[in-house]
Short mmCIF file of C-alpha atoms and ligand atoms in Angstrom, two decimals:
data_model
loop_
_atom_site.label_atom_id
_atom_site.label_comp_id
_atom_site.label_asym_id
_atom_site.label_seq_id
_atom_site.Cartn_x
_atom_site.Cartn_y
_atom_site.Cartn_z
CA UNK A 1055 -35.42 -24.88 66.63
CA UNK A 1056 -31.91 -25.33 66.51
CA UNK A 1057 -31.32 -21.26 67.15
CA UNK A 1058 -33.87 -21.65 70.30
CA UNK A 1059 -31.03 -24.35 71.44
CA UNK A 1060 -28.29 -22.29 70.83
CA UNK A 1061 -29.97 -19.04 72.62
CA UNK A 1062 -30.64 -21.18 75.03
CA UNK A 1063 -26.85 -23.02 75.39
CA UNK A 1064 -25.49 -19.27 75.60
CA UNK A 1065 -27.47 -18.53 78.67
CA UNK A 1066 -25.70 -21.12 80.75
CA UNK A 1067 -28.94 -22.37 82.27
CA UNK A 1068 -27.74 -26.35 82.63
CA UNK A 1069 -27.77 -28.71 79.90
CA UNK A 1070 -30.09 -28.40 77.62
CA UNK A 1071 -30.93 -30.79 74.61
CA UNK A 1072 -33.32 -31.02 71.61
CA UNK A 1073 -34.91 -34.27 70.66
CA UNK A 1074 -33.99 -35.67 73.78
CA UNK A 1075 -36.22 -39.28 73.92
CA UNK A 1076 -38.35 -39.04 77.31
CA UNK A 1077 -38.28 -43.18 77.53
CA UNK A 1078 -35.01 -42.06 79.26
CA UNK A 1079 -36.63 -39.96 81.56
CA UNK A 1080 -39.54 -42.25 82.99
CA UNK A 1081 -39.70 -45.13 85.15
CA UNK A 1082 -42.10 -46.79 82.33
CA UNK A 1083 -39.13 -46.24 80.11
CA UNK A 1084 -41.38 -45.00 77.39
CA UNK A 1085 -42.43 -41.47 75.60
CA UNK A 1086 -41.17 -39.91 72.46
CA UNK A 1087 -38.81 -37.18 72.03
CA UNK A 1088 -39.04 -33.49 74.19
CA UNK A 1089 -38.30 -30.56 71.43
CA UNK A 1090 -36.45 -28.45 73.87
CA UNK A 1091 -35.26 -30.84 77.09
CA UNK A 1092 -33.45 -28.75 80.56
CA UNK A 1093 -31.47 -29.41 83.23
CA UNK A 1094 -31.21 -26.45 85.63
CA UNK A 1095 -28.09 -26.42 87.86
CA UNK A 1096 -30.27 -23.77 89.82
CA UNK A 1097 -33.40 -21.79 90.55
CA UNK A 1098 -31.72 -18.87 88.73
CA UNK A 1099 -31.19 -21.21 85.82
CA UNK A 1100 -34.81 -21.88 86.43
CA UNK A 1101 -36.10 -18.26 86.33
CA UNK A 1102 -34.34 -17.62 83.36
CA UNK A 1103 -35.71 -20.56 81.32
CA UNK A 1104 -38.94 -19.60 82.59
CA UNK A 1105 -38.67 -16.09 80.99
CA UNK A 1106 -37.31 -17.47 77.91
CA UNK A 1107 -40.26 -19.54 77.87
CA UNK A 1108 -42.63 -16.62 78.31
CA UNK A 1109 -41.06 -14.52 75.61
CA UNK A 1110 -40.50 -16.89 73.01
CA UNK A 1111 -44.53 -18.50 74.11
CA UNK A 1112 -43.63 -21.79 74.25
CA UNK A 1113 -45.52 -24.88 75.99
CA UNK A 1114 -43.83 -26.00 79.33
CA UNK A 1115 -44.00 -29.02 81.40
CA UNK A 1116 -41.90 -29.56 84.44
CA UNK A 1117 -40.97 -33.11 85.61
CA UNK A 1118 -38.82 -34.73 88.10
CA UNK A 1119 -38.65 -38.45 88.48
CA UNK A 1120 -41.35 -39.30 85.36
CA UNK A 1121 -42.68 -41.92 87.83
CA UNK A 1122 -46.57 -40.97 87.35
CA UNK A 1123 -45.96 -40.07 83.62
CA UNK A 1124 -47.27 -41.85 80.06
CA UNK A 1125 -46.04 -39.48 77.37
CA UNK A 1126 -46.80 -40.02 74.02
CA UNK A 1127 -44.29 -41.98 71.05
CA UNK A 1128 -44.54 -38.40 69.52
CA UNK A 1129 -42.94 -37.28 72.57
CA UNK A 1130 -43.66 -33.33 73.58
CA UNK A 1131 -43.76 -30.16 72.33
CA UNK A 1132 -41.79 -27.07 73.99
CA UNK A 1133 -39.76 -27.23 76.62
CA UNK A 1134 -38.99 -29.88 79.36
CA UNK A 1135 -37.70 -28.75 82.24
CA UNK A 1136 -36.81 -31.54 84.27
CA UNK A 1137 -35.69 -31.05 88.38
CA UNK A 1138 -33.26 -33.02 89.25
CA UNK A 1139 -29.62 -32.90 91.20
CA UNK A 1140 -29.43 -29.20 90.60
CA UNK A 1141 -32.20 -28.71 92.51
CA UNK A 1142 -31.36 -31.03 95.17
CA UNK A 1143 -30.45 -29.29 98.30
CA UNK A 1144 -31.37 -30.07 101.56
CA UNK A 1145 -31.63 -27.95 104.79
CA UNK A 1146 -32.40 -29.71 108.52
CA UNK A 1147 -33.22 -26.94 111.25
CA UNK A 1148 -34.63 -28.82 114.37
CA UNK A 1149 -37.42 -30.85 113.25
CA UNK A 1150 -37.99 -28.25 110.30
CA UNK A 1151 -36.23 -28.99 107.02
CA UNK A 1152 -36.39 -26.89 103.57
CA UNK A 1153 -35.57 -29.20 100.25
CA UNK A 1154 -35.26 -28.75 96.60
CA UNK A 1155 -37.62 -30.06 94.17
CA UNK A 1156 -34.84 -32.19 92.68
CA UNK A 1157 -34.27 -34.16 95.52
CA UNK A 1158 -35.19 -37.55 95.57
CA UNK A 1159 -38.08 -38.94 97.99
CA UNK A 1160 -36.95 -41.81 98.72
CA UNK A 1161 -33.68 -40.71 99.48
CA UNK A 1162 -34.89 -37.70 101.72
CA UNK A 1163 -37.30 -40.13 103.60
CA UNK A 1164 -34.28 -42.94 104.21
CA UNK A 1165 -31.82 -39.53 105.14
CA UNK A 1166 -34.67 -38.18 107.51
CA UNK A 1167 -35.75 -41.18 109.32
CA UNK A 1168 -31.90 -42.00 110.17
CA UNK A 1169 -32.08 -39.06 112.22
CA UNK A 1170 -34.98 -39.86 113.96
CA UNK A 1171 -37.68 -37.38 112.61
CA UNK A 1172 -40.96 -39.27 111.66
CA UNK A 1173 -43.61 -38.11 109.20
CA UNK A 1174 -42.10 -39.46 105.85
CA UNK A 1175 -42.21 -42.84 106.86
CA UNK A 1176 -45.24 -43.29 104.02
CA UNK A 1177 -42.76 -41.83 101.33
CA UNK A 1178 -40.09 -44.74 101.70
CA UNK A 1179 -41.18 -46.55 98.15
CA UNK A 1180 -42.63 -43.35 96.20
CA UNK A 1181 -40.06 -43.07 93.58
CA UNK A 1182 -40.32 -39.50 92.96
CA UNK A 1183 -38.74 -36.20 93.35
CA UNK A 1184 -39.94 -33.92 96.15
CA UNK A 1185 -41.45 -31.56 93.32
CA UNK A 1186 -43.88 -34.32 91.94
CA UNK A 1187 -45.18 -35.56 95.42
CA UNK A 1188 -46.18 -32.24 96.45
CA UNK A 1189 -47.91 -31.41 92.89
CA UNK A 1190 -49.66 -35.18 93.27
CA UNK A 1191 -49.81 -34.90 96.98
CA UNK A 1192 -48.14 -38.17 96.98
CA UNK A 1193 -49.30 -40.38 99.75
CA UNK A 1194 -49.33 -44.15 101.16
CA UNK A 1195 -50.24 -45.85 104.19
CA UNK A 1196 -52.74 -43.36 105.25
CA UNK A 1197 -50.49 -40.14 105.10
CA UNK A 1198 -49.31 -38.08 102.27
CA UNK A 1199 -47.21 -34.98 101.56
CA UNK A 1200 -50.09 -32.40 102.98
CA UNK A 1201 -49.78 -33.87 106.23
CA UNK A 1202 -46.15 -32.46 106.82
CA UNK A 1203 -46.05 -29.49 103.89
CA UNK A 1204 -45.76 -26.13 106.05
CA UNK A 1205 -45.14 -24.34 102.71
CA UNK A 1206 -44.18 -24.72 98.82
CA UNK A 1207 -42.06 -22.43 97.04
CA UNK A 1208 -43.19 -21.87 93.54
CA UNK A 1209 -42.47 -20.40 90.22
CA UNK A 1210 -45.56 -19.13 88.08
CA UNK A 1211 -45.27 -19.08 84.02
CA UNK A 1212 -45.28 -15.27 84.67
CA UNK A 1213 -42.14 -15.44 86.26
CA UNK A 1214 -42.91 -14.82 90.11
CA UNK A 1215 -42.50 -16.47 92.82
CA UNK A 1216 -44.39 -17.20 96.02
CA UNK A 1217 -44.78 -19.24 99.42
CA UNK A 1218 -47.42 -21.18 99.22
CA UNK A 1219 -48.99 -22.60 102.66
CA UNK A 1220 -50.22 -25.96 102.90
CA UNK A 1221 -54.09 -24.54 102.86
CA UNK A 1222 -53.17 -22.63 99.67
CA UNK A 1223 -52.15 -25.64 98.32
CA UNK A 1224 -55.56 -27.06 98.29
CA UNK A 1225 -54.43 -30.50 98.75
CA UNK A 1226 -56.81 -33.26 98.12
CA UNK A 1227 -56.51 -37.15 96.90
CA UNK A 1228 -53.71 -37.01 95.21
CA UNK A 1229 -54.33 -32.82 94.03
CA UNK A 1230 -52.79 -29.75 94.56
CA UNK A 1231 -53.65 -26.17 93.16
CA UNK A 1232 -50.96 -26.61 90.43
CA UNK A 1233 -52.51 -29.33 88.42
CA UNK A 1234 -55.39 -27.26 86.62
CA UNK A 1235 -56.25 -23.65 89.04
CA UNK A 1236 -52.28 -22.35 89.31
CA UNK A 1237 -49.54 -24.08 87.02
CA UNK A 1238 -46.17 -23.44 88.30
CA UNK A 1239 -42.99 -25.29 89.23
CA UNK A 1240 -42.44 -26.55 92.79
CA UNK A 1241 -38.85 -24.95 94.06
CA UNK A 1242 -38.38 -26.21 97.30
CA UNK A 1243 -40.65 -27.32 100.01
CA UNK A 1244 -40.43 -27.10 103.62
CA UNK A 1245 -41.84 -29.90 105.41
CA UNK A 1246 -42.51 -30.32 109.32
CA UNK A 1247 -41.53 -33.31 110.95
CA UNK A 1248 -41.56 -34.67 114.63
CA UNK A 1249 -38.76 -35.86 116.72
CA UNK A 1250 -38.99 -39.45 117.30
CA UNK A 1251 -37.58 -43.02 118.44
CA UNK A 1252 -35.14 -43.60 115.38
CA UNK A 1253 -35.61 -47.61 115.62
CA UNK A 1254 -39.05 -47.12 115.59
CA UNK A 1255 -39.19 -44.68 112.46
CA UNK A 1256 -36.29 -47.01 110.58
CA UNK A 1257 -38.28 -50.43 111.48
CA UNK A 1258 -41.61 -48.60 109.98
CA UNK A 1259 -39.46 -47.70 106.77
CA UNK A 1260 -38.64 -51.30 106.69
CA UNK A 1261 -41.62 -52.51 107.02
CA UNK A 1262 -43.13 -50.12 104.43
CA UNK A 1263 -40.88 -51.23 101.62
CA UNK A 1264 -41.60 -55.07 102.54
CA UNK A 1265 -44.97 -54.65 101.89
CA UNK A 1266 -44.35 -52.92 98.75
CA UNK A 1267 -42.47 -55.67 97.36
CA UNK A 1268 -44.48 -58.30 98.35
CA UNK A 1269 -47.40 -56.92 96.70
CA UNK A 1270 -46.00 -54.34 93.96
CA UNK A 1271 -44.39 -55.33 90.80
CA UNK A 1272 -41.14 -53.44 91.34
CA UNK A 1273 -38.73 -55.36 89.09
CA UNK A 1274 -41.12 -53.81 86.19
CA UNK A 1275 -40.56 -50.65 84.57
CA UNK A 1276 -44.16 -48.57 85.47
CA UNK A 1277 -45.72 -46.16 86.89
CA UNK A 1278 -47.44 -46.67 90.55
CA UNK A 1279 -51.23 -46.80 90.06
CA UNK A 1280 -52.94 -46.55 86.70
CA UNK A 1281 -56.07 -44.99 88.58
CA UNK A 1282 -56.97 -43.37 91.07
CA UNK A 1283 -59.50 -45.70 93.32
CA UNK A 1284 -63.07 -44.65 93.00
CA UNK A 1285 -63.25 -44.31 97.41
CA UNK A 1286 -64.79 -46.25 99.14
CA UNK A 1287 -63.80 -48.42 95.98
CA UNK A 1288 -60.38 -49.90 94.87
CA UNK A 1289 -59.41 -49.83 91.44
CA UNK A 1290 -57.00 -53.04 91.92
CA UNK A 1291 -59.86 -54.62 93.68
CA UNK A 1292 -61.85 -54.31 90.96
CA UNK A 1293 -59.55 -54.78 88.13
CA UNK A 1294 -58.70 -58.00 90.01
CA UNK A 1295 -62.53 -59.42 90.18
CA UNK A 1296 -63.26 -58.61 86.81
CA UNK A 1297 -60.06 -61.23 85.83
CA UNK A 1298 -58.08 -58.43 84.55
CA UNK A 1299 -54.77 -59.60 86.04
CA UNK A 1300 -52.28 -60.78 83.58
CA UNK A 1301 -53.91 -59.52 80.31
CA UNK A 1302 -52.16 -57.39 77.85
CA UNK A 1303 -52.11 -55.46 75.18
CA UNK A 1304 -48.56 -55.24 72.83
CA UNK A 1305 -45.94 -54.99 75.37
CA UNK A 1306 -48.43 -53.47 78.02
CA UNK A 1307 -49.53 -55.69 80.45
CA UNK A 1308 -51.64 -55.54 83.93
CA UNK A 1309 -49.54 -56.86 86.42
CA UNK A 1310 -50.43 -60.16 87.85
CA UNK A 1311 -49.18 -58.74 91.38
CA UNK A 1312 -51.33 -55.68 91.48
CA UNK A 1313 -54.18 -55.07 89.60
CA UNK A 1314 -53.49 -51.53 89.35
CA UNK A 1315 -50.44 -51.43 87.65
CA UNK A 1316 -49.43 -51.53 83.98
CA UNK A 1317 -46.16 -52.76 83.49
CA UNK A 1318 -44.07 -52.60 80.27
CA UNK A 1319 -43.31 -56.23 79.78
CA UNK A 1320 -41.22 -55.58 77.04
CA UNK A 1321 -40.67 -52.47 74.34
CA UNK A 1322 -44.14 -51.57 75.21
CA UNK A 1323 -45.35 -48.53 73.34
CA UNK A 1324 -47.44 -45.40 74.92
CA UNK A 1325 -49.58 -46.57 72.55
CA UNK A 1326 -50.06 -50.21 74.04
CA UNK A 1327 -50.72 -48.61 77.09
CA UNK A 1328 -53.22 -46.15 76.43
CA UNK A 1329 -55.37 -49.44 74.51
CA UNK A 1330 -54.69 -51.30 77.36
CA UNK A 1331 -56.36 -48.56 79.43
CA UNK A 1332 -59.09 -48.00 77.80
CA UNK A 1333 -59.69 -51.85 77.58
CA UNK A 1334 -59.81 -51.51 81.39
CA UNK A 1335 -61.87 -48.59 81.58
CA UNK A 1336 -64.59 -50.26 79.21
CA UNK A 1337 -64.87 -53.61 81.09
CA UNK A 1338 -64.49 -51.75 84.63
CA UNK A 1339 -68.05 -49.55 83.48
CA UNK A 1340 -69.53 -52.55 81.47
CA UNK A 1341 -69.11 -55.19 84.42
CA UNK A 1342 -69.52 -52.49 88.25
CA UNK A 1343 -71.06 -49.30 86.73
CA UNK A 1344 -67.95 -47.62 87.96
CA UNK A 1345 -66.12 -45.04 85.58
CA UNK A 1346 -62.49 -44.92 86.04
CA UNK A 1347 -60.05 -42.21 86.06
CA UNK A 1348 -56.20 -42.14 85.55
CA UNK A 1349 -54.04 -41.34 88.13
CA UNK A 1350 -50.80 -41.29 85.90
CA UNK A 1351 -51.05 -38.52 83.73
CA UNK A 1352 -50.85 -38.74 80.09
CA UNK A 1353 -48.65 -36.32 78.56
CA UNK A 1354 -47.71 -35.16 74.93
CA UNK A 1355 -48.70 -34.93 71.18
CA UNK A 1356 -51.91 -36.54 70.47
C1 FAD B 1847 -43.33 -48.34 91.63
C2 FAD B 1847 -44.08 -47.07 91.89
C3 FAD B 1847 -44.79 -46.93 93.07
C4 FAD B 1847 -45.50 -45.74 93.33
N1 FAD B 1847 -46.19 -45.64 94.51
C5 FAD B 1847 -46.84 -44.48 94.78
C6 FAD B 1847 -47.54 -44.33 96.02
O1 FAD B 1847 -47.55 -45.20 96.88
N2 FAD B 1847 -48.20 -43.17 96.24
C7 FAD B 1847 -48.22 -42.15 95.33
O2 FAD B 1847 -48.81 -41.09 95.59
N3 FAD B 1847 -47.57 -42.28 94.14
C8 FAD B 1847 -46.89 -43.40 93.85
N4 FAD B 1847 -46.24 -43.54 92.65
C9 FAD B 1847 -46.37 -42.47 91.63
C10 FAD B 1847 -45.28 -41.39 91.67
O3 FAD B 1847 -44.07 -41.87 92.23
C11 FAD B 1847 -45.72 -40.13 92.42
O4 FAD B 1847 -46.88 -39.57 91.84
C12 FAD B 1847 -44.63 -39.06 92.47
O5 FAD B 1847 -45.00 -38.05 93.35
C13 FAD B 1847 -44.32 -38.45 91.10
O6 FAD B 1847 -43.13 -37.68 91.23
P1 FAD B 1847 -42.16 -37.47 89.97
O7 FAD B 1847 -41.05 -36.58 90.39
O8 FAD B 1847 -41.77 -38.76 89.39
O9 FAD B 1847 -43.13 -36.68 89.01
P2 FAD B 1847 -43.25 -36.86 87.42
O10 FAD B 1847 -43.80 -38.21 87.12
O11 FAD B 1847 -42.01 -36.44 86.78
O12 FAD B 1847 -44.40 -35.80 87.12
C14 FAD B 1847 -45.72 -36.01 87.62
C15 FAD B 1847 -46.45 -34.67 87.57
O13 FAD B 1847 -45.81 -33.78 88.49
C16 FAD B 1847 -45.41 -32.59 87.82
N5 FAD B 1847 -44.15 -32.17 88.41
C17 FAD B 1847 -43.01 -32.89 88.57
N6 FAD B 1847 -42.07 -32.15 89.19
C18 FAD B 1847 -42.63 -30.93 89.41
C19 FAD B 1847 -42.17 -29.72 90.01
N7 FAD B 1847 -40.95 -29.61 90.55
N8 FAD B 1847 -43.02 -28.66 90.05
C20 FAD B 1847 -44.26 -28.75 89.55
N9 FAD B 1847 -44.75 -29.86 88.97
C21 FAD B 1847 -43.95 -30.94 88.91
C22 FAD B 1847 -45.27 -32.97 86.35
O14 FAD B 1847 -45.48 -31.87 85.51
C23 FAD B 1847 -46.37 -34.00 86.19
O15 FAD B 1847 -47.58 -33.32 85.94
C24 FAD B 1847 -45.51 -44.70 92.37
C25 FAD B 1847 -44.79 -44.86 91.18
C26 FAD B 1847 -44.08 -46.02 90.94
C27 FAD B 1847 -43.31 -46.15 89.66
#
């Protein structure tokens, strides 16, 4: 391992780290140790860690924000590659703009609606990167990223790299083509968005984030929704009615706010979580018949 890390320090490809604990890297603040952790400054950096990756044969994962992520106390094998600054850029052409995979959401939104373009109103309290909402087609208040996406540039493991168009995508709740048919690394994006009244688009922001705190535990460390909602059925609904609300498990807890979100009350382990889960999962089937799925995604050693 520790010549991997020094191969990999002499390529100049960002910083790059072994061990590096994950907890550090999510908004649960949990997850063991990444073997291999990167930093690309660029998408060269990028395409060289990607061939590194495919000579050497090592498991990848790219992540941004770790704001839909549970990864394991034994942390990951291979490489992380996380997007962040380095990959941050931002181009505006008319209503038309092209952004790295790095770059925040929330930011971009709160930068965008300032200048009156409307579309990623919805995105205003998703805290993720722009990579992560388009591989989760992130969404909220009845839109989501494949309602703007014109196109996705992507790596592949075998070191190409396409356009994708939004049909390409395949977008669905909360899917794209790069969770199981084509793995690869979201670049950049380019989104289209429609001139609008700036008030307007900044009071909807506004009014977007209210609602989120008023009914979202965001002074907890977590990670949005713990499942996706069995349509026409909610999974807080139901996690709600079957007095779920408040229990926990270790330093995992449901939130008393929203029944669909775990929150780590205190040095909560993945561990905790993943009991707590299936403790949900269980009663949820037992009590409504109703088999629920994650919608974070549950990462690392077993
Ligand atoms: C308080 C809170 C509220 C939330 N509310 C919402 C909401 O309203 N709607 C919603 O949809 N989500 C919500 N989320 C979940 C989360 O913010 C989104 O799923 C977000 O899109 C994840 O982005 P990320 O950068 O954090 O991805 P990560 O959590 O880092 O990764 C998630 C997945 O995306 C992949 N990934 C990350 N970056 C890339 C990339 N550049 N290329 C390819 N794959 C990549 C990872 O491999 C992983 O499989 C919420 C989360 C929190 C904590």
């Amino acid at each position: 391992m520790d010549e991997m890390i020094t191969e990999l320090q002499s390529l100049n490809i960002g910083k790059v780290k072994n061990n590096e604990p994950l907890a550090q890297h999510t908004t649960m603040k949990i997850g063991g140790p990444a073997d291999i952790f990167i930093e690309p400054s660029s998408v060269e950096d990028i395409k060289k860690v990607m061939n590194f990756i495919k000579e050497k044969n090592l498991p990848w994962r790219a992540i941004g924000r770790g704001s839909n992520l549970l990864v394991s106390d034994s942390g990951i094998e291979g490489v992380v590659i996380k997007l962040g600054t380095g990959l941050g850029h931002l181009t505006i052409n008319g209503s038309t703009i092209t952004v790295g995979g790095g770059h925040s959401l929330v930011s971009l939104s709160t930068l965008i609606s300032k200048k009156g373009l409307s579309g990623l109103e919805f995105a205003s309290g998703i805290p993720g990167s722009v990579g992560g909402a388009v591989y989760m087609n992130a969404g909220a208040h009845g839109s989501d990223i494949s309602k703007i996406l014109t196109k996705a540039h992507i790596l592949f493991e075998d070191g190409t790299i396409e356009w994708l168009t939004n049909e390409e995508m395949e977008f669905s709740y909360r899917t794209s083509v790069l969770q199981q048919k084509r793995p690869g690394i979201v670049l950049e994006a380019e989104f289209k968005l429609t001139e609008g009244d700036r008030t307007a688009i900044v009071s909807q922001m506004q009014k977007n984030k209210d609602y989120r705190k008023e009914t979202q535990p965001w002074n907890y460390p977590c990670a949005g929704s713990i499942f996706r909602n069995p349509l026409p059925q909610y999974a807080g609904k139901l996690i709600e009615d079957a007095g779920l609300k408040g229990f926990s498990i270790g330093g995992a807890k449901i939130s008393e706010m929203h029944g669909n979100f775990i929150v780590n009350a205190g040095n909560a382990t993945a561990e905790d979580v993943l009991q707590l889960i299936q403790h949900v999962k269980d009663t949820i089937h037992n009590l409504y018949g109703v088999k629920l799925e994650t919608e974070v995604e549950i990462i690392g050693r077993k």
